[in-house]
Amino acid sequence: MSLKQIHKHYEGRVHPDRENHDILDWSSREEQHCRFEVLHRILQEEDLAEFSHLSLLDVGCGMGDLRTFLLPRLPGLDYVGVDVTPAVLREARRRQPDARFVLGDVFARAPFSDRLFDVVFCSGVFNLNLGNNVEFMRSAIPALFRLCRQCVVANFLHARTADKYPHCHYYQPDAIRQAVPGDASRVRVVDDYLHKDFTLLIRR
């Protein structure tokens, strides 16, 4: 993963008058929330939404939009957002001064202990074309899994979409599933919400 590429892509998009989803290069707020709705559905299906205290790490948190989406639905949520781009986090802190945001790279030297969070969520992190996305994905998934007590939930752009952007990378769900070590029954692909997207669930 090239931090220089990531910083270059996102730092120029940060502006106090720009909408959150646009800073993060999502096509719309509705599509961004659609991905969050999949996570919420998974939490309900896995009986995690009933936790009186659910700790969640949002990797690549951006503006912390997941927090504002989930708090009304999960009153007991203990949210922590982590991101590698300082300019993005500065703006996130300005917009949500009461949220906990951490600057750090969980794929290089995680600023957290193993199994510190019930759920680790990763949305959009794998989308930018870095030139080594497959290798990055294969090392990133175990790094995310080390931080969770219950499950990892991550989404990816689907290779089946006809409208591909050159600055993005697209994946086949089966290839992602095969990259997860261990028992295949722990892994589930959710593929029923957006034609150009799918979500991976990995249970502990």
PDB file of N, CA, C and O in Angstrom, residues 136-190:
ATOM      1  N   PHE A 136      -1.955  -6.416  -1.344  1.00  0.00           N
ATOM      2  CA  PHE A 136      -2.383  -5.644  -0.183  1.00  0.00           C
ATOM      3  C   PHE A 136      -3.571  -6.311   0.501  1.00  0.00           C
ATOM      4  O   PHE A 136      -3.598  -6.480   1.721  1.00  0.00           O
ATOM      5  N   MET A 137      -4.562  -6.723  -0.282  1.00  0.00           N
ATOM      6  CA  MET A 137      -5.755  -7.366   0.277  1.00  0.00           C
ATOM      7  C   MET A 137      -5.388  -8.635   1.040  1.00  0.00           C
ATOM      8  O   MET A 137      -5.902  -8.896   2.132  1.00  0.00           O
ATOM      9  N   ARG A 138      -4.487  -9.441   0.491  1.00  0.00           N
ATOM     10  CA  ARG A 138      -4.122 -10.710   1.123  1.00  0.00           C
ATOM     11  C   ARG A 138      -3.438 -10.500   2.479  1.00  0.00           C
ATOM     12  O   ARG A 138      -3.602 -11.317   3.394  1.00  0.00           O
ATOM     13  N   SER A 139      -2.687  -9.434   2.616  1.00  0.00           N
ATOM     14  CA  SER A 139      -2.045  -9.159   3.906  1.00  0.00           C
ATOM     15  C   SER A 139      -2.948  -8.351   4.830  1.00  0.00           C
ATOM     16  O   SER A 139      -2.830  -8.438   6.056  1.00  0.00           O
ATOM     17  N   ALA A 140      -3.863  -7.569   4.249  1.00  0.00           N
ATOM     18  CA  ALA A 140      -4.722  -6.694   5.045  1.00  0.00           C
ATOM     19  C   ALA A 140      -5.781  -7.469   5.817  1.00  0.00           C
ATOM     20  O   ALA A 140      -6.085  -7.133   6.971  1.00  0.00           O
ATOM     21  N   ILE A 141      -6.357  -8.487   5.215  1.00  0.00           N
ATOM     22  CA  ILE A 141      -7.446  -9.222   5.869  1.00  0.00           C
ATOM     23  C   ILE A 141      -6.982  -9.856   7.186  1.00  0.00           C
ATOM     24  O   ILE A 141      -7.652  -9.702   8.220  1.00  0.00           O
ATOM     25  N   PRO A 142      -5.850 -10.560   7.233  1.00  0.00           N
ATOM     26  CA  PRO A 142      -5.388 -11.072   8.537  1.00  0.00           C
ATOM     27  C   PRO A 142      -5.095  -9.959   9.542  1.00  0.00           C
ATOM     28  O   PRO A 142      -5.324 -10.134  10.748  1.00  0.00           O
ATOM     29  N   ALA A 143      -4.604  -8.822   9.067  1.00  0.00           N
ATOM     30  CA  ALA A 143      -4.336  -7.700   9.976  1.00  0.00           C
ATOM     31  C   ALA A 143      -5.626  -7.184  10.606  1.00  0.00           C
ATOM     32  O   ALA A 143      -5.666  -6.857  11.799  1.00  0.00           O
ATOM     33  N   LEU A 144      -6.694  -7.093   9.818  1.00  0.00           N
ATOM     34  CA  LEU A 144      -7.987  -6.679  10.348  1.00  0.00           C
ATOM     35  C   LEU A 144      -8.527  -7.710  11.339  1.00  0.00           C
ATOM     36  O   LEU A 144      -9.061  -7.358  12.397  1.00  0.00           O
ATOM     37  N   PHE A 145      -8.369  -8.983  10.986  1.00  0.00           N
ATOM     38  CA  PHE A 145      -8.930 -10.057  11.802  1.00  0.00           C
ATOM     39  C   PHE A 145      -8.274 -10.113  13.181  1.00  0.00           C
ATOM     40  O   PHE A 145      -8.929 -10.444  14.173  1.00  0.00           O
ATOM     41  N   ARG A 146      -6.991  -9.775  13.258  1.00  0.00           N
ATOM     42  CA  ARG A 146      -6.300  -9.798  14.549  1.00  0.00           C
ATOM     43  C   ARG A 146      -6.900  -8.811  15.548  1.00  0.00           C
ATOM     44  O   ARG A 146      -6.778  -8.984  16.756  1.00  0.00           O
ATOM     45  N   LEU A 147      -7.567  -7.787  15.049  1.00  0.00           N
ATOM     46  CA  LEU A 147      -8.078  -6.730  15.924  1.00  0.00           C
ATOM     47  C   LEU A 147      -9.480  -7.015  16.454  1.00  0.00           C
ATOM     48  O   LEU A 147      -9.965  -6.290  17.317  1.00  0.00           O
ATOM     49  N   CYS A 148     -10.148  -8.056  15.941  1.00  0.00           N
ATOM     50  CA  CYS A 148     -11.561  -8.276  16.292  1.00  0.00           C
ATOM     51  C   CYS A 148     -11.743  -9.420  17.283  1.00  0.00           C
ATOM     52  O   CYS A 148     -10.954 -10.361  17.328  1.00  0.00           O
ATOM     53  N   ARG A 149     -12.820  -9.325  18.058  1.00  0.00           N
ATOM     54  CA  ARG A 149     -13.246 -10.418  18.938  1.00  0.00           C
ATOM     55  C   ARG A 149     -14.370 -11.232  18.318  1.00  0.00           C
ATOM     56  O   ARG A 149     -14.543 -12.421  18.636  1.00  0.00           O
ATOM     57  N   GLN A 150     -15.177 -10.606  17.460  1.00  0.00           N
ATOM     58  CA  GLN A 150     -16.350 -11.274  16.903  1.00  0.00           C
ATOM     59  C   GLN A 150     -16.256 -11.455  15.389  1.00  0.00           C
ATOM     60  O   GLN A 150     -16.400 -12.558  14.891  1.00  0.00           O
ATOM     61  N   CYS A 151     -16.039 -10.351  14.660  1.00  0.00           N
ATOM     62  CA  CYS A 151     -16.021 -10.474  13.199  1.00  0.00           C
ATOM     63  C   CYS A 151     -15.389  -9.261  12.540  1.00  0.00           C
ATOM     64  O   CYS A 151     -15.278  -8.182  13.137  1.00  0.00           O
ATOM     65  N   VAL A 152     -15.003  -9.470  11.283  1.00  0.00           N
ATOM     66  CA  VAL A 152     -14.563  -8.412  10.383  1.00  0.00           C
ATOM     67  C   VAL A 152     -15.595  -8.286   9.276  1.00  0.00           C
ATOM     68  O   VAL A 152     -16.092  -9.288   8.750  1.00  0.00           O
ATOM     69  N   VAL A 153     -15.930  -7.057   8.911  1.00  0.00           N
ATOM     70  CA  VAL A 153     -16.838  -6.784   7.801  1.00  0.00           C
ATOM     71  C   VAL A 153     -16.133  -5.779   6.882  1.00  0.00           C
ATOM     72  O   VAL A 153     -15.724  -4.708   7.338  1.00  0.00           O
ATOM     73  N   ALA A 154     -15.971  -6.145   5.614  1.00  0.00           N
ATOM     74  CA  ALA A 154     -15.281  -5.260   4.670  1.00  0.00           C
ATOM     75  C   ALA A 154     -15.992  -5.303   3.331  1.00  0.00           C
ATOM     76  O   ALA A 154     -16.551  -6.334   2.942  1.00  0.00           O
ATOM     77  N   ASN A 155     -15.986  -4.180   2.622  1.00  0.00           N
ATOM     78  CA  ASN A 155     -16.605  -4.182   1.302  1.00  0.00           C
ATOM     79  C   ASN A 155     -15.585  -3.897   0.204  1.00  0.00           C
ATOM     80  O   ASN A 155     -14.515  -3.326   0.444  1.00  0.00           O
ATOM     81  N   PHE A 156     -15.952  -4.336  -1.015  1.00  0.00           N
ATOM     82  CA  PHE A 156     -15.083  -4.270  -2.179  1.00  0.00           C
ATOM     83  C   PHE A 156     -15.906  -3.902  -3.404  1.00  0.00           C
ATOM     84  O   PHE A 156     -17.103  -4.214  -3.475  1.00  0.00           O
ATOM     85  N   LEU A 157     -15.267  -3.303  -4.383  1.00  0.00           N
ATOM     86  CA  LEU A 157     -15.912  -3.068  -5.671  1.00  0.00           C
ATOM     87  C   LEU A 157     -15.943  -4.374  -6.462  1.00  0.00           C
ATOM     88  O   LEU A 157     -14.963  -5.114  -6.503  1.00  0.00           O
ATOM     89  N   HIS A 158     -17.088  -4.635  -7.099  1.00  0.00           N
ATOM     90  CA  HIS A 158     -17.325  -5.914  -7.785  1.00  0.00           C
ATOM     91  C   HIS A 158     -16.848  -5.853  -9.230  1.00  0.00           C
ATOM     92  O   HIS A 158     -17.154  -4.917  -9.971  1.00  0.00           O
ATOM     93  N   ALA A 159     -16.126  -6.891  -9.648  1.00  0.00           N
ATOM     94  CA  ALA A 159     -15.577  -6.938 -11.006  1.00  0.00           C
ATOM     95  C   ALA A 159     -16.648  -7.037 -12.078  1.00  0.00           C
ATOM     96  O   ALA A 159     -16.377  -6.752 -13.249  1.00  0.00           O
ATOM     97  N   ARG A 160     -17.878  -7.409 -11.701  1.00  0.00           N
ATOM     98  CA  ARG A 160     -18.920  -7.577 -12.717  1.00  0.00           C
ATOM     99  C   ARG A 160     -19.445  -6.253 -13.276  1.00  0.00           C
ATOM    100  O   ARG A 160     -20.100  -6.239 -14.323  1.00  0.00           O
ATOM    101  N   THR A 161     -19.191  -5.145 -12.577  1.00  0.00           N
ATOM    102  CA  THR A 161     -19.752  -3.882 -13.042  1.00  0.00           C
ATOM    103  C   THR A 161     -19.136  -3.472 -14.371  1.00  0.00           C
ATOM    104  O   THR A 161     -17.935  -3.636 -14.607  1.00  0.00           O
ATOM    105  N   ALA A 162     -19.970  -2.925 -15.251  1.00  0.00           N
ATOM    106  CA  ALA A 162     -19.492  -2.483 -16.566  1.00  0.00           C
ATOM    107  C   ALA A 162     -18.876  -1.094 -16.510  1.00  0.00           C
ATOM    108  O   ALA A 162     -18.058  -0.735 -17.371  1.00  0.00           O
ATOM    109  N   ASP A 163     -19.279  -0.311 -15.523  1.00  0.00           N
ATOM    110  CA  ASP A 163     -18.798   1.075 -15.404  1.00  0.00           C
ATOM    111  C   ASP A 163     -17.617   1.132 -14.442  1.00  0.00           C
ATOM    112  O   ASP A 163     -17.779   1.373 -13.246  1.00  0.00           O
ATOM    113  N   LYS A 164     -16.436   0.900 -14.974  1.00  0.00           N
ATOM    114  CA  LYS A 164     -15.227   0.865 -14.150  1.00  0.00           C
ATOM    115  C   LYS A 164     -14.444   2.163 -14.313  1.00  0.00           C
ATOM    116  O   LYS A 164     -14.313   2.682 -15.410  1.00  0.00           O
ATOM    117  N   TYR A 165     -13.908   2.655 -13.182  1.00  0.00           N
ATOM    118  CA  TYR A 165     -13.070   3.846 -13.189  1.00  0.00           C
ATOM    119  C   TYR A 165     -11.600   3.421 -13.163  1.00  0.00           C
ATOM    120  O   TYR A 165     -11.235   2.503 -12.408  1.00  0.00           O
ATOM    121  N   PRO A 166     -10.744   4.071 -13.945  1.00  0.00           N
ATOM    122  CA  PRO A 166      -9.337   3.657 -13.993  1.00  0.00           C
ATOM    123  C   PRO A 166      -8.593   3.828 -12.675  1.00  0.00           C
ATOM    124  O   PRO A 166      -7.593   3.141 -12.438  1.00  0.00           O
ATOM    125  N   HIS A 167      -9.065   4.715 -11.801  1.00  0.00           N
ATOM    126  CA  HIS A 167      -8.364   4.909 -10.528  1.00  0.00           C
ATOM    127  C   HIS A 167      -8.849   3.956  -9.440  1.00  0.00           C
ATOM    128  O   HIS A 167      -8.383   4.035  -8.292  1.00  0.00           O
ATOM    129  N   CYS A 168      -9.755   3.033  -9.816  1.00  0.00           N
ATOM    130  CA  CYS A 168     -10.298   2.075  -8.849  1.00  0.00           C
ATOM    131  C   CYS A 168      -9.879   0.646  -9.208  1.00  0.00           C
ATOM    132  O   CYS A 168      -9.526   0.353 -10.345  1.00  0.00           O
ATOM    133  N   HIS A 169      -9.942  -0.230  -8.215  1.00  0.00           N
ATOM    134  CA  HIS A 169      -9.650  -1.652  -8.423  1.00  0.00           C
ATOM    135  C   HIS A 169     -10.903  -2.463  -8.113  1.00  0.00           C
ATOM    136  O   HIS A 169     -11.609  -2.185  -7.141  1.00  0.00           O
ATOM    137  N   TYR A 170     -11.155  -3.486  -8.920  1.00  0.00           N
ATOM    138  CA  TYR A 170     -12.373  -4.296  -8.815  1.00  0.00           C
ATOM    139  C   TYR A 170     -11.994  -5.751  -8.544  1.00  0.00           C
ATOM    140  O   TYR A 170     -10.993  -6.248  -9.057  1.00  0.00           O
ATOM    141  N   TYR A 171     -12.835  -6.441  -7.773  1.00  0.00           N
ATOM    142  CA  TYR A 171     -12.503  -7.767  -7.259  1.00  0.00           C
ATOM    143  C   TYR A 171     -13.586  -8.792  -7.601  1.00  0.00           C
ATOM    144  O   TYR A 171     -14.763  -8.460  -7.736  1.00  0.00           O
ATOM    145  N   GLN A 172     -13.149 -10.064  -7.666  1.00  0.00           N
ATOM    146  CA  GLN A 172     -14.072 -11.196  -7.758  1.00  0.00           C
ATOM    147  C   GLN A 172     -14.311 -11.732  -6.346  1.00  0.00           C
ATOM    148  O   GLN A 172     -13.345 -12.011  -5.626  1.00  0.00           O
ATOM    149  N   PRO A 173     -15.561 -11.908  -5.926  1.00  0.00           N
ATOM    150  CA  PRO A 173     -15.825 -12.396  -4.564  1.00  0.00           C
ATOM    151  C   PRO A 173     -15.133 -13.712  -4.234  1.00  0.00           C
ATOM    152  O   PRO A 173     -14.626 -13.880  -3.127  1.00  0.00           O
ATOM    153  N   ASP A 174     -15.089 -14.652  -5.193  1.00  0.00           N
ATOM    154  CA  ASP A 174     -14.468 -15.950  -4.908  1.00  0.00           C
ATOM    155  C   ASP A 174     -12.985 -15.804  -4.601  1.00  0.00           C
ATOM    156  O   ASP A 174     -12.441 -16.531  -3.762  1.00  0.00           O
ATOM    157  N   ALA A 175     -12.323 -14.874  -5.291  1.00  0.00           N
ATOM    158  CA  ALA A 175     -10.894 -14.660  -5.040  1.00  0.00           C
ATOM    159  C   ALA A 175     -10.669 -14.113  -3.641  1.00  0.00           C
ATOM    160  O   ALA A 175      -9.698 -14.487  -2.960  1.00  0.00           O
ATOM    161  N   ILE A 176     -11.555 -13.235  -3.193  1.00  0.00           N
ATOM    162  CA  ILE A 176     -11.448 -12.699  -1.837  1.00  0.00           C
ATOM    163  C   ILE A 176     -11.702 -13.809  -0.822  1.00  0.00           C
ATOM    164  O   ILE A 176     -10.980 -13.939   0.173  1.00  0.00           O
ATOM    165  N   ARG A 177     -12.726 -14.593  -1.061  1.00  0.00           N
ATOM    166  CA  ARG A 177     -13.069 -15.685  -0.135  1.00  0.00           C
ATOM    167  C   ARG A 177     -11.886 -16.648   0.019  1.00  0.00           C
ATOM    168  O   ARG A 177     -11.564 -17.101   1.120  1.00  0.00           O
ATOM    169  N   GLN A 178     -11.216 -16.966  -1.080  1.00  0.00           N
ATOM    170  CA  GLN A 178     -10.097 -17.901  -1.049  1.00  0.00           C
ATOM    171  C   GLN A 178      -8.877 -17.321  -0.344  1.00  0.00           C
ATOM    172  O   GLN A 178      -8.003 -18.067   0.111  1.00  0.00           O
ATOM    173  N   ALA A 179      -8.825 -16.009  -0.240  1.00  0.00           N
ATOM    174  CA  ALA A 179      -7.683 -15.366   0.417  1.00  0.00           C
ATOM    175  C   ALA A 179      -7.789 -15.413   1.935  1.00  0.00           C
ATOM    176  O   ALA A 179      -6.813 -15.095   2.630  1.00  0.00           O
ATOM    177  N   VAL A 180      -8.950 -15.811   2.446  1.00  0.00           N
ATOM    178  CA  VAL A 180      -9.154 -15.870   3.897  1.00  0.00           C
ATOM    179  C   VAL A 180      -8.683 -17.226   4.402  1.00  0.00           C
ATOM    180  O   VAL A 180      -9.206 -18.263   3.992  1.00  0.00           O
ATOM    181  N   PRO A 181      -7.690 -17.258   5.279  1.00  0.00           N
ATOM    182  CA  PRO A 181      -7.191 -18.544   5.773  1.00  0.00           C
ATOM    183  C   PRO A 181      -8.167 -19.199   6.747  1.00  0.00           C
ATOM    184  O   PRO A 181      -9.009 -18.537   7.351  1.00  0.00           O
ATOM    185  N   GLY A 182      -8.044 -20.516   6.878  1.00  0.00           N
ATOM    186  CA  GLY A 182      -8.849 -21.228   7.862  1.00  0.00           C
ATOM    187  C   GLY A 182     -10.159 -21.767   7.322  1.00  0.00           C
ATOM    188  O   GLY A 182     -10.349 -21.928   6.113  1.00  0.00           O
ATOM    189  N   ASP A 183     -11.076 -22.027   8.229  1.00  0.00           N
ATOM    190  CA  ASP A 183     -12.352 -22.675   7.928  1.00  0.00           C
ATOM    191  C   ASP A 183     -13.226 -21.787   7.043  1.00  0.00           C
ATOM    192  O   ASP A 183     -13.568 -20.668   7.431  1.00  0.00           O
ATOM    193  N   ALA A 184     -13.612 -22.308   5.879  1.00  0.00           N
ATOM    194  CA  ALA A 184     -14.425 -21.534   4.936  1.00  0.00           C
ATOM    195  C   ALA A 184     -15.808 -21.217   5.475  1.00  0.00           C
ATOM    196  O   ALA A 184     -16.447 -20.254   5.024  1.00  0.00           O
ATOM    197  N   SER A 185     -16.294 -21.984   6.451  1.00  0.00           N
ATOM    198  CA  SER A 185     -17.629 -21.738   7.000  1.00  0.00           C
ATOM    199  C   SER A 185     -17.679 -20.424   7.780  1.00  0.00           C
ATOM    200  O   SER A 185     -18.762 -19.909   8.058  1.00  0.00           O
ATOM    201  N   ARG A 186     -16.529 -19.880   8.139  1.00  0.00           N
ATOM    202  CA  ARG A 186     -16.494 -18.607   8.861  1.00  0.00           C
ATOM    203  C   ARG A 186     -16.747 -17.423   7.938  1.00  0.00           C
ATOM    204  O   ARG A 186     -16.971 -16.309   8.405  1.00  0.00           O
ATOM    205  N   VAL A 187     -16.687 -17.669   6.629  1.00  0.00           N
ATOM    206  CA  VAL A 187     -16.693 -16.584   5.646  1.00  0.00           C
ATOM    207  C   VAL A 187     -18.025 -16.547   4.900  1.00  0.00           C
ATOM    208  O   VAL A 187     -18.540 -17.575   4.473  1.00  0.00           O
ATOM    209  N   ARG A 188     -18.551 -15.342   4.758  1.00  0.00           N
ATOM    210  CA  ARG A 188     -19.801 -15.157   4.023  1.00  0.00           C
ATOM    211  C   ARG A 188     -19.669 -13.928   3.134  1.00  0.00           C
ATOM    212  O   ARG A 188     -19.130 -12.907   3.548  1.00  0.00           O
ATOM    213  N   VAL A 189     -20.165 -14.049   1.901  1.00  0.00           N
ATOM    214  CA  VAL A 189     -20.184 -12.927   0.972  1.00  0.00           C
ATOM    215  C   VAL A 189     -21.623 -12.428   0.836  1.00  0.00           C
ATOM    216  O   VAL A 189     -22.538 -13.210   0.565  1.00  0.00           O
ATOM    217  N   VAL A 190     -21.827 -11.145   1.048  1.00  0.00           N
ATOM    218  CA  VAL A 190     -23.135 -10.508   0.889  1.00  0.00           C
ATOM    219  C   VAL A 190     -23.094  -9.739  -0.432  1.00  0.00           C
ATOM    220  O   VAL A 190     -22.293  -8.833  -0.610  1.00  0.00           O
TER     221      VAL A 190
END
